[in-house]
mmCIF file of C-alpha atoms in Angstrom:
data_model
loop_
_atom_site.group_PDB
_atom_site.id
_atom_site.type_symbol
_atom_site.label_atom_id
_atom_site.label_comp_id
_atom_site.label_asym_id
_atom_site.label_seq_id
_atom_site.Cartn_x
_atom_site.Cartn_y
_atom_site.Cartn_z
ATOM 1 C CA MET A 5 108.383 76.476 134.283
ATOM 2 C CA SER A 6 111.866 76.115 135.481
ATOM 3 C CA PRO A 7 114.671 75.725 132.924
ATOM 4 C CA SER A 8 115.187 72.124 134.129
ATOM 5 C CA HIS A 9 111.753 70.898 133.412
ATOM 6 C CA PRO A 10 111.152 68.153 130.997
ATOM 7 C CA PHE A 11 110.059 70.578 128.251
ATOM 8 C CA GLY A 12 113.380 72.349 128.532
ATOM 9 C CA SER A 13 115.197 74.043 125.662
ATOM 10 C CA SER A 14 117.738 71.206 124.825
ATOM 11 C CA SER A 15 117.573 70.535 121.123
ATOM 12 C CA ALA A 16 118.162 66.890 120.210
ATOM 13 C CA PRO A 17 120.653 66.272 117.448
ATOM 14 C CA VAL A 18 119.297 65.971 114.009
ATOM 15 C CA SER A 19 119.484 62.602 112.268
ATOM 16 C CA PRO A 20 122.283 62.189 109.790
ATOM 17 C CA GLU A 21 119.740 61.177 107.036
ATOM 18 C CA LEU A 22 117.784 64.427 107.603
ATOM 19 C CA GLU A 23 120.963 66.480 107.603
ATOM 20 C CA LEU A 24 122.010 64.819 104.344
ATOM 21 C CA ARG A 25 118.631 65.444 102.772
ATOM 22 C CA LEU A 26 118.785 68.977 103.661
ATOM 23 C CA GLN A 27 122.314 69.582 102.355
ATOM 24 C CA GLN A 28 121.288 67.819 99.101
ATOM 25 C CA ALA A 29 118.340 70.143 98.747
ATOM 26 C CA LEU A 30 120.573 73.105 99.461
ATOM 27 C CA SER A 31 123.514 72.306 97.186
ATOM 28 C CA THR A 32 121.813 73.178 93.994
ATOM 29 C CA GLU A 33 120.443 76.268 95.383
ATOM 30 C CA LEU A 34 123.865 77.361 96.501
ATOM 31 C CA ASP A 35 125.033 77.331 92.914
ATOM 32 C CA GLN A 36 122.375 79.785 91.784
ATOM 33 C CA PRO A 37 123.294 83.341 91.395
ATOM 34 C CA VAL A 38 122.534 85.753 94.318
ATOM 35 C CA LYS A 39 119.316 87.884 93.847
ATOM 36 C CA HIS A 40 119.652 91.308 95.205
ATOM 37 C CA TRP A 41 116.455 93.165 96.334
ATOM 38 C CA GLY A 42 117.818 96.317 94.784
ATOM 39 C CA ARG A 43 117.253 94.842 91.310
ATOM 40 C CA ASP A 44 113.500 94.291 91.993
ATOM 41 C CA ALA A 45 113.195 97.747 93.526
ATOM 42 C CA ALA A 46 115.000 99.296 90.489
ATOM 43 C CA ARG A 47 112.673 97.337 88.040
ATOM 44 C CA PHE A 48 109.723 98.581 90.009
ATOM 45 C CA ALA A 49 110.926 102.123 89.967
ATOM 46 C CA ALA A 50 111.780 101.945 86.299
ATOM 47 C CA VAL A 51 108.436 100.497 85.206
ATOM 48 C CA THR A 52 106.619 103.068 87.347
ATOM 49 C CA VAL A 53 108.404 106.151 86.058
ATOM 50 C CA ALA A 54 108.389 104.802 82.431
ATOM 51 C CA LEU A 55 104.570 104.304 82.635
ATOM 52 C CA PHE A 56 104.085 107.664 84.238
ATOM 53 C CA GLY A 57 106.160 109.210 81.340
ATOM 54 C CA VAL A 58 104.097 107.330 78.720
ATOM 55 C CA GLY A 59 100.958 108.141 80.336
ATOM 56 C CA ALA A 60 101.860 111.766 80.603
ATOM 57 C CA VAL A 61 102.653 111.992 76.939
ATOM 58 C CA VAL A 62 99.697 110.082 75.750
ATOM 59 C CA PHE A 63 97.136 111.875 77.845
ATOM 60 C CA ASN A 64 98.644 115.286 77.218
ATOM 61 C CA GLY A 65 98.644 114.569 73.453
ATOM 62 C CA GLY A 66 95.434 116.343 72.750
ATOM 63 C CA LEU A 67 95.785 119.027 75.235
ATOM 64 C CA SER A 68 97.867 122.223 75.114
ATOM 65 C CA PRO A 69 100.448 122.267 77.998
ATOM 66 C CA LEU A 70 98.578 125.122 79.440
ATOM 67 C CA ASN A 71 95.617 122.948 80.081
ATOM 68 C CA VAL A 72 97.459 121.040 82.728
ATOM 69 C CA SER A 73 98.591 123.594 85.257
ATOM 70 C CA GLY A 74 101.844 123.659 87.128
ATOM 71 C CA ALA A 75 99.924 122.854 90.268
ATOM 72 C CA VAL A 76 98.457 119.637 88.712
ATOM 73 C CA TRP A 77 101.974 118.668 87.387
ATOM 74 C CA GLY A 78 103.255 119.226 90.971
ATOM 75 C CA GLN A 79 100.570 117.138 92.566
ATOM 76 C CA SER A 80 101.209 114.339 89.879
ATOM 77 C CA LEU A 81 104.884 114.342 90.504
ATOM 78 C CA ALA A 82 104.542 114.216 94.215
ATOM 79 C CA LEU A 83 101.993 111.325 94.075
ATOM 80 C CA LEU A 84 104.537 109.546 91.917
ATOM 81 C CA ALA A 85 107.310 110.228 94.364
ATOM 82 C CA VAL A 86 105.308 108.867 97.449
ATOM 83 C CA ALA A 87 104.331 105.805 95.467
ATOM 84 C CA LEU A 88 108.005 105.137 94.672
ATOM 85 C CA VAL A 89 109.049 105.703 98.311
ATOM 86 C CA ALA A 90 106.235 103.360 99.607
ATOM 87 C CA GLY A 91 106.949 100.686 96.989
ATOM 88 C CA VAL A 92 110.810 100.527 97.514
ATOM 89 C CA ALA A 93 110.417 100.657 101.244
ATOM 90 C CA ALA A 94 108.087 97.753 101.089
ATOM 91 C CA MET A 95 110.414 95.686 99.175
ATOM 92 C CA ALA A 96 113.511 96.559 101.157
ATOM 93 C CA PRO A 97 114.864 94.147 103.744
ATOM 94 C CA TRP A 98 115.476 97.196 106.150
ATOM 95 C CA PRO A 99 114.619 96.837 109.788
ATOM 96 C CA GLN A 100 111.125 97.980 110.709
ATOM 97 C CA ARG A 101 112.324 101.055 112.379
ATOM 98 C CA THR A 102 113.715 102.303 109.025
ATOM 99 C CA SER A 103 110.956 101.040 106.677
ATOM 100 C CA ARG A 104 107.960 101.755 108.825
ATOM 101 C CA PRO A 105 108.398 105.575 109.075
ATOM 102 C CA LEU A 106 108.999 105.770 105.401
ATOM 103 C CA VAL A 107 105.847 103.786 104.411
ATOM 104 C CA LEU A 108 103.796 105.624 106.942
ATOM 105 C CA GLY A 109 105.111 108.912 105.785
ATOM 106 C CA ALA A 110 104.373 108.050 102.148
ATOM 107 C CA LEU A 111 100.877 106.934 103.022
ATOM 108 C CA LEU A 112 100.316 110.039 104.838
ATOM 109 C CA GLY A 113 101.784 112.333 102.105
ATOM 110 C CA GLY A 114 99.475 110.557 99.589
ATOM 111 C CA THR A 115 96.524 111.256 101.700
ATOM 112 C CA VAL A 116 97.403 114.883 102.223
ATOM 113 C CA LEU A 117 98.080 115.218 98.378
ATOM 114 C CA LEU A 118 94.624 113.678 97.646
ATOM 115 C CA THR A 119 92.982 116.348 99.834
ATOM 116 C CA GLN A 120 94.624 119.052 97.734
ATOM 117 C CA VAL A 121 93.390 117.408 94.442
ATOM 118 C CA VAL A 122 89.681 116.908 95.481
ATOM 119 C CA SER A 123 87.439 119.987 95.304
ATOM 120 C CA MET A 124 84.719 119.841 97.964
ATOM 121 C CA GLU A 125 82.269 121.625 95.526
ATOM 122 C CA LEU A 126 78.926 120.000 95.530
ATOM 123 C CA THR A 127 78.557 119.512 91.720
ATOM 124 C CA PRO A 128 76.513 116.757 89.894
ATOM 125 C CA LEU A 129 78.332 113.517 89.719
ATOM 126 C CA ARG A 130 80.355 113.226 86.328
ATOM 127 C CA PRO A 131 80.331 109.599 85.476
ATOM 128 C CA ASN A 132 83.273 108.476 83.441
ATOM 129 C CA PHE A 133 84.000 104.716 83.256
ATOM 130 C CA GLY A 134 87.029 105.496 81.157
ATOM 131 C CA CYS A 135 88.938 106.942 84.180
ATOM 132 C CA LEU A 136 88.093 103.837 86.131
ATOM 133 C CA ALA A 137 89.312 101.539 83.283
ATOM 134 C CA TRP A 138 92.387 103.612 82.652
ATOM 135 C CA GLU A 139 93.280 103.617 86.264
ATOM 136 C CA LEU A 140 93.129 99.871 86.534
ATOM 137 C CA VAL A 141 95.005 99.292 83.298
ATOM 138 C CA CYS A 142 97.908 101.556 84.348
ATOM 139 C CA SER A 143 98.330 99.775 87.684
ATOM 140 C CA LEU A 144 98.579 96.360 86.288
ATOM 141 C CA VAL A 145 102.217 96.268 85.245
ATOM 142 C CA PRO A 146 103.716 98.003 88.396
ATOM 143 C CA ALA A 147 101.466 95.810 90.643
ATOM 144 C CA GLY A 148 102.669 92.669 88.840
ATOM 145 C CA VAL A 149 106.340 93.563 89.154
ATOM 146 C CA ALA A 150 105.830 94.404 92.744
ATOM 147 C CA LEU A 151 104.062 91.090 93.330
ATOM 148 C CA LEU A 152 106.824 89.168 91.781
ATOM 149 C CA ALA A 153 109.533 90.967 93.951
ATOM 150 C CA ALA A 154 107.249 90.307 96.987
ATOM 151 C CA ARG A 155 107.623 86.610 96.611
ATOM 152 C CA GLN A 156 111.200 86.973 97.844
ATOM 153 C CA HIS A 157 109.622 87.821 101.251
ATOM 154 C CA ALA A 158 107.403 86.032 103.687
ATOM 155 C CA PRO A 159 103.768 86.572 102.669
ATOM 156 C CA ARG A 160 102.541 89.568 104.754
ATOM 157 C CA LEU A 161 99.219 91.400 103.918
ATOM 158 C CA SER A 162 100.564 94.707 105.128
ATOM 159 C CA ARG A 163 103.397 94.485 102.503
ATOM 160 C CA ALA A 164 100.936 93.612 99.731
ATOM 161 C CA LEU A 165 98.655 96.411 100.775
ATOM 162 C CA VAL A 166 101.498 98.930 100.546
ATOM 163 C CA LEU A 167 102.607 97.610 97.117
ATOM 164 C CA GLY A 168 99.187 97.538 95.795
ATOM 165 C CA TRP A 169 98.661 101.071 97.001
ATOM 166 C CA ALA A 170 101.843 102.294 95.395
ATOM 167 C CA ALA A 171 100.844 100.761 92.053
ATOM 168 C CA GLY A 172 97.492 102.325 92.346
ATOM 169 C CA THR A 173 98.857 105.703 93.374
ATOM 170 C CA MET A 174 101.175 105.792 90.411
ATOM 171 C CA SER A 175 98.114 105.305 88.166
ATOM 172 C CA LEU A 176 96.331 108.033 90.099
ATOM 173 C CA ALA A 177 99.285 110.362 89.356
ATOM 174 C CA VAL A 178 98.888 109.617 85.635
ATOM 175 C CA MET A 179 95.182 110.103 85.625
ATOM 176 C CA GLN A 180 95.668 113.467 87.277
ATOM 177 C CA LEU A 181 97.087 114.612 83.976
ATOM 178 C CA LYS A 182 94.202 113.101 81.953
ATOM 179 C CA CYS A 183 91.039 113.927 83.953
ATOM 180 C CA PRO A 184 89.911 117.502 84.603
ATOM 181 C CA HIS A 185 87.227 116.559 87.076
ATOM 182 C CA ARG A 186 88.000 117.238 90.771
ATOM 183 C CA ASP A 187 84.632 116.911 92.497
ATOM 184 C CA VAL A 188 84.399 114.507 95.305
ATOM 185 C CA GLY A 189 81.964 111.979 93.885
ATOM 186 C CA HIS A 190 84.005 111.596 90.723
ATOM 187 C CA VAL A 191 87.297 111.284 92.439
ATOM 188 C CA LEU A 192 85.840 108.791 94.985
ATOM 189 C CA LEU A 193 84.055 106.575 92.476
ATOM 190 C CA PHE A 194 86.197 106.685 89.351
ATOM 191 C CA HIS A 195 89.634 107.198 90.804
ATOM 192 C CA LEU A 196 89.785 105.917 94.625
ATOM 193 C CA ALA A 197 87.544 102.998 94.043
ATOM 194 C CA PRO A 198 89.888 101.556 91.437
ATOM 195 C CA LEU A 199 92.931 102.404 93.793
ATOM 196 C CA GLY A 200 91.030 100.312 96.439
ATOM 197 C CA LEU A 201 90.409 97.494 93.845
ATOM 198 C CA VAL A 202 94.117 97.354 92.969
ATOM 199 C CA VAL A 203 94.996 97.189 96.596
ATOM 200 C CA ALA A 204 92.503 94.399 97.303
ATOM 201 C CA ALA A 205 93.579 92.552 94.126
ATOM 202 C CA THR A 206 97.222 92.740 95.161
ATOM 203 C CA MET A 207 96.666 91.377 98.460
ATOM 204 C CA LEU A 208 94.503 88.509 97.326
ATOM 205 C CA ALA A 209 97.052 87.659 94.540
ATOM 206 C CA ARG A 210 99.914 87.667 97.099
ATOM 207 C CA ARG A 211 98.058 85.101 99.313
ATOM 208 C CA ARG A 212 97.757 82.840 96.247
ATOM 209 C CA LEU A 213 101.354 83.221 94.954
ATOM 210 C CA PRO A 214 103.894 80.873 95.988
ATOM 211 C CA THR A 215 106.795 82.199 98.101
ATOM 212 C CA THR A 216 110.362 81.746 97.200
ATOM 213 C CA SER A 217 111.804 82.980 100.295
ATOM 214 C CA TYR A 218 110.551 83.558 103.853
ATOM 215 C CA THR A 219 112.738 86.402 104.871
ATOM 216 C CA PRO A 220 110.973 88.993 107.118
ATOM 217 C CA MET B 18 146.786 76.658 125.458
ATOM 218 C CA SER B 19 144.092 78.935 124.357
ATOM 219 C CA ALA B 20 140.698 77.655 122.930
ATOM 220 C CA PRO B 21 140.339 78.010 119.118
ATOM 221 C CA GLN B 22 138.561 81.179 118.341
ATOM 222 C CA VAL B 23 134.933 80.464 117.142
ATOM 223 C CA ASP B 24 133.459 82.703 114.459
ATOM 224 C CA THR B 25 130.320 84.627 115.436
ATOM 225 C CA ASP B 26 127.082 84.006 113.426
ATOM 226 C CA GLU B 27 127.387 87.451 111.989
ATOM 227 C CA ALA B 28 131.019 86.915 110.831
ATOM 228 C CA LEU B 29 129.923 83.613 109.159
ATOM 229 C CA MET B 30 126.985 85.229 107.503
ATOM 230 C CA GLU B 31 129.236 88.118 106.133
ATOM 231 C CA ARG B 32 131.622 85.503 104.739
ATOM 232 C CA PHE B 33 128.723 83.645 103.233
ATOM 233 C CA GLN B 34 127.468 86.876 101.660
ATOM 234 C CA ARG B 35 130.799 87.192 100.041
ATOM 235 C CA GLY B 36 130.475 83.719 98.476
ATOM 236 C CA GLU B 37 132.136 81.317 101.061
ATOM 237 C CA ARG B 38 130.168 78.119 101.000
ATOM 238 C CA ALA B 39 132.084 76.786 103.939
ATOM 239 C CA ALA B 40 130.670 79.605 106.242
ATOM 240 C CA PHE B 41 127.119 78.575 105.293
ATOM 241 C CA ASP B 42 127.997 75.012 106.145
ATOM 242 C CA GLN B 43 129.145 76.186 109.594
ATOM 243 C CA LEU B 44 125.883 78.173 110.057
ATOM 244 C CA PHE B 45 123.742 75.117 108.908
ATOM 245 C CA ARG B 46 125.599 72.758 111.364
ATOM 246 C CA ARG B 47 125.236 75.452 114.178
ATOM 247 C CA TYR B 48 121.470 75.934 113.668
ATOM 248 C CA VAL B 49 120.000 72.784 112.115
ATOM 249 C CA ALA B 50 119.219 71.042 115.411
ATOM 250 C CA PRO B 51 117.982 74.200 117.317
ATOM 251 C CA LEU B 52 115.805 75.261 114.454
ATOM 252 C CA THR B 53 114.316 71.694 113.998
ATOM 253 C CA SER B 54 113.577 71.612 117.746
ATOM 254 C CA TYR B 55 111.932 74.998 117.622
ATOM 255 C CA LEU B 56 109.904 74.253 114.602
ATOM 256 C CA THR B 57 108.711 70.881 116.079
ATOM 257 C CA ARG B 58 107.363 72.706 118.958
ATOM 258 C CA LEU B 59 105.821 75.444 116.811
ATOM 259 C CA THR B 60 104.182 73.047 114.373
ATOM 260 C CA GLY B 61 103.644 70.080 116.729
ATOM 261 C CA SER B 62 104.837 67.731 113.984
ATOM 262 C CA ALA B 63 108.313 66.302 113.063
ATOM 263 C CA ALA B 64 107.268 66.107 109.423
ATOM 264 C CA ALA B 65 106.144 69.687 109.143
ATOM 265 C CA ALA B 66 109.317 70.792 111.152
ATOM 266 C CA GLU B 67 111.517 69.120 108.579
ATOM 267 C CA ASP B 68 109.670 70.832 105.791
ATOM 268 C CA ALA B 69 109.947 74.158 107.497
ATOM 269 C CA VAL B 70 113.560 73.626 108.309
ATOM 270 C CA GLN B 71 114.283 72.970 104.599
ATOM 271 C CA LEU B 72 112.287 76.043 103.644
ATOM 272 C CA THR B 73 114.229 78.214 106.146
ATOM 273 C CA PHE B 74 117.765 77.296 104.968
ATOM 274 C CA LEU B 75 116.439 77.597 101.352
ATOM 275 C CA SER B 76 115.331 81.116 102.306
ATOM 276 C CA VAL B 77 118.730 81.940 103.782
ATOM 277 C CA VAL B 78 120.532 80.787 100.631
ATOM 278 C CA ARG B 79 118.244 82.526 98.186
ATOM 279 C CA SER B 80 118.091 85.709 100.198
ATOM 280 C CA ARG B 81 121.419 86.010 101.599
ATOM 281 C CA ALA B 82 121.924 89.445 99.875
ATOM 282 C CA GLN B 83 118.881 90.584 101.919
ATOM 283 C CA PHE B 84 120.584 90.118 105.291
ATOM 284 C CA VAL B 85 121.557 93.623 106.485
ATOM 285 C CA PRO B 86 125.158 93.654 107.683
ATOM 286 C CA GLY B 87 125.367 94.627 111.298
ATOM 287 C CA SER B 88 122.122 93.085 112.351
ATOM 288 C CA LYS B 89 121.824 89.747 114.294
ATOM 289 C CA VAL B 90 121.726 86.428 112.516
ATOM 290 C CA LYS B 91 119.873 84.385 115.076
ATOM 291 C CA PRO B 92 116.691 86.619 115.175
ATOM 292 C CA TRP B 93 116.644 86.835 111.498
ATOM 293 C CA LEU B 94 116.903 82.929 111.219
ATOM 294 C CA TYR B 95 114.249 82.365 113.624
ATOM 295 C CA ALA B 96 111.959 84.969 111.925
ATOM 296 C CA ILE B 97 112.420 83.217 108.689
ATOM 297 C CA ALA B 98 111.631 79.796 110.375
ATOM 298 C CA SER B 99 108.475 81.181 112.033
ATOM 299 C CA ASN B 100 107.318 82.645 108.677
ATOM 300 C CA ALA B 101 107.931 79.293 106.832
ATOM 301 C CA ALA B 102 106.016 77.358 109.474
ATOM 302 C CA ARG B 103 103.147 79.881 109.631
ATOM 303 C CA ASP B 104 102.758 79.863 105.717
ATOM 304 C CA ARG B 105 103.005 76.010 105.565
ATOM 305 C CA PHE B 106 100.375 75.763 108.188
ATOM 306 C CA ARG B 107 97.946 78.161 106.348
ATOM 307 C CA ARG B 108 98.443 76.539 103.037
ATOM 308 C CA THR B 109 97.864 73.105 104.554
ATOM 309 C CA ARG B 110 94.634 74.384 106.103
ATOM 310 C CA ARG B 111 93.523 75.890 102.792
ATOM 311 C CA GLU B 112 94.316 72.884 100.612
ATOM 312 C CA GLN B 113 92.801 70.280 103.138
ATOM 313 C CA PRO B 114 90.212 72.311 105.244
ATOM 314 C CA GLY B 115 89.669 70.567 108.580
ATOM 315 C CA ALA B 116 92.568 68.303 108.103
ATOM 316 C CA GLN B 117 94.612 67.787 111.232
ATOM 317 C CA GLU B 118 97.921 66.175 111.213
ATOM 318 C CA PRO B 119 97.797 63.034 113.254
ATOM 319 C CA PRO B 120 99.687 63.065 116.509
ATOM 320 C CA GLU B 121 103.189 61.564 116.115
ATOM 321 C CA ARG B 122 104.992 59.447 118.520
ATOM 322 C CA SER B 123 108.769 60.175 118.727
ATOM 323 C CA ALA B 124 111.369 57.764 120.108
ATOM 324 C CA GLU B 125 111.509 59.720 123.349
ATOM 325 C CA ASP B 126 107.781 59.079 123.978
ATOM 326 C CA SER B 127 108.674 55.763 125.196
ATOM 327 C CA HIS B 128 110.736 57.202 127.968
ATOM 328 C CA GLY B 129 110.046 58.896 131.314
ATOM 329 C CA ASP B 130 108.743 62.362 130.557
ATOM 330 C CA ALA B 131 106.994 61.313 127.380
ATOM 331 C CA GLY B 132 103.645 62.033 128.676
ATOM 332 C CA LEU B 133 104.506 65.587 129.759
ATOM 333 C CA ARG B 134 106.122 66.296 126.567
ATOM 334 C CA ARG B 135 103.092 65.182 124.511
ATOM 335 C CA ARG B 136 100.697 67.142 126.782
ATOM 336 C CA LEU B 137 102.854 70.186 126.241
ATOM 337 C CA HIS B 138 102.938 69.778 122.443
ATOM 338 C CA GLU B 139 99.110 69.184 122.357
ATOM 339 C CA ALA B 140 98.555 72.223 124.550
ATOM 340 C CA LEU B 141 100.883 74.356 122.460
ATOM 341 C CA GLN B 142 98.913 73.549 119.382
ATOM 342 C CA GLN B 143 95.784 75.111 120.909
ATOM 343 C CA LEU B 144 97.366 78.540 121.270
ATOM 344 C CA PRO B 145 96.961 81.139 118.555
ATOM 345 C CA GLU B 146 100.092 81.318 116.304
ATOM 346 C CA ALA B 147 101.441 84.596 117.713
ATOM 347 C CA GLN B 148 101.013 83.367 121.312
ATOM 348 C CA ARG B 149 102.540 80.045 120.685
ATOM 349 C CA GLU B 150 105.595 81.662 118.953
ATOM 350 C CA ALA B 151 106.060 83.907 121.884
ATOM 351 C CA VAL B 152 105.682 81.182 124.492
ATOM 352 C CA VAL B 153 107.981 78.705 122.670
ATOM 353 C CA LEU B 154 110.692 81.382 122.196
ATOM 354 C CA HIS B 155 110.512 82.802 125.729
ATOM 355 C CA ARG B 156 109.496 79.893 127.852
ATOM 356 C CA LEU B 157 111.205 77.027 125.973
ATOM 357 C CA GLU B 158 114.054 78.567 124.048
ATOM 358 C CA GLY B 159 114.853 80.994 126.801
ATOM 359 C CA TRP B 160 114.965 84.143 124.739
ATOM 360 C CA SER B 161 114.466 87.687 126.152
ATOM 361 C CA PHE B 162 111.430 89.801 125.078
ATOM 362 C CA GLY B 163 113.753 92.009 123.371
ATOM 363 C CA GLU B 164 115.255 89.301 121.234
ATOM 364 C CA ILE B 165 111.830 88.003 120.448
ATOM 365 C CA SER B 166 110.533 91.418 119.592
ATOM 366 C CA GLU B 167 113.461 91.838 117.060
ATOM 367 C CA ALA B 168 112.794 88.329 115.460
ATOM 368 C CA VAL B 169 108.877 88.618 115.198
ATOM 369 C CA GLY B 170 108.806 92.429 114.238
ATOM 370 C CA ALA B 171 106.466 93.409 117.055
ATOM 371 C CA SER B 172 106.991 95.678 119.988
ATOM 372 C CA GLU B 173 108.348 94.238 123.164
ATOM 373 C CA THR B 174 105.125 95.047 125.026
ATOM 374 C CA ALA B 175 103.027 93.170 122.365
ATOM 375 C CA VAL B 176 105.340 90.177 122.744
ATOM 376 C CA LYS B 177 105.052 90.283 126.559
ATOM 377 C CA VAL B 178 101.368 90.302 126.345
ATOM 378 C CA ARG B 179 101.338 87.332 123.984
ATOM 379 C CA ALA B 180 103.710 85.331 126.131
ATOM 380 C CA PHE B 181 101.569 86.206 129.243
ATOM 381 C CA ARG B 182 98.351 85.238 127.663
ATOM 382 C CA GLY B 183 99.730 82.066 126.047
ATOM 383 C CA THR B 184 101.307 81.034 129.435
ATOM 384 C CA GLN B 185 97.831 81.703 131.108
ATOM 385 C CA VAL B 186 96.227 79.311 128.635
ATOM 386 C CA LEU B 187 98.869 76.581 128.980
ATOM 387 C CA ARG B 188 98.745 76.900 132.660
ATOM 388 C CA GLU B 189 95.042 76.186 132.634
ATOM 389 C CA LEU B 190 95.445 73.280 130.126
ATOM 390 C CA LEU B 191 98.354 71.762 132.008
ATOM 391 C CA LYS B 192 97.322 72.382 135.597
ATOM 392 C CA ASP B 193 97.081 68.801 136.438
ATOM 393 C CA VAL B 194 100.529 67.817 135.206
ATOM 394 C CA TRP B 195 102.816 70.830 135.718
ATOM 395 C CA GLU B 196 103.444 73.732 138.138
ATOM 396 C CA PHE B 197 104.565 76.900 136.424
ATOM 397 C CA GLU B 198 106.744 79.570 137.912
ATOM 398 C CA SER B 199 104.891 82.966 137.817
#
């Protein structure tokens, strides 16, 4: 197609009525205070860290500090860190060349950490639906806060996936301190399955939630 | 006498971020017509385009703090517009499954190239969203692949492939009325 064809790129002027309607719609919005993404990210980080702290205290309550080894604490704190990095990077309006390596790095880091957590011993499955329930409960608040923040961006399933993963991973970090079982079957069914549920629920909820802004 | 200096989009956006409403008014006036035209092509409907333009500028106002200083305003605006159009389309489809917006006839339809424009609009609506976006921006708005890549958040290669495939389909659909340059 040549530039001069009848489908060319010239844009017809907008009717004064439409322009007026748009300006009226915008005038009330212009008076609203500016919302900074940093506040949402800070809220998410604060909720995540606070819940981790509360979880650590509650779940350690009946245990001697020696029962939770330094290695387990290290793994938990590292999982918390990757959850925070992924969550904040998914909320930030940074260009993709900045946020994508951060998110991918966090996801990769989380996966590597999980391989450290799981013992490949073939032991009988230890069912514990308490682990599953706690993991879901602990994810609720961070996932909710992240979802509210995500409304400030165009709906994108990859963003919802990362936010759900971040909330679920924070929960996994707390459960590390509560659950002594490390066998593959238990971790898969009672820890990773709820993480998957949180991710799926976050993605589904994001599709349903109205969007307040369509920024990329 | 030298021509009056025109503020760049980026300078206007920076001033708007600092709270200057007049800067936003200038940006609005600069982009309302091109965005309406772009969104009409993307959505195939003037009413849908009006909605999407409103959502685009509302998003700019609400999320002005999210604009990263130093980046380009135009791809950011068009990315918001594309997102708004896409979301509006999905929601309409979900709320009224199978509902198709009736074809609209604009004033220009009664003049010379009306038939061609109409055929193009109809053909564009048959393309998948991503291809339509790439074709409209590259073929009709005259953007480079680099600019489109920045706006849609995909690699330049992916954008080229989308535009190429979309053009192939358009060429097939419009072969009786228009000859495309390769």
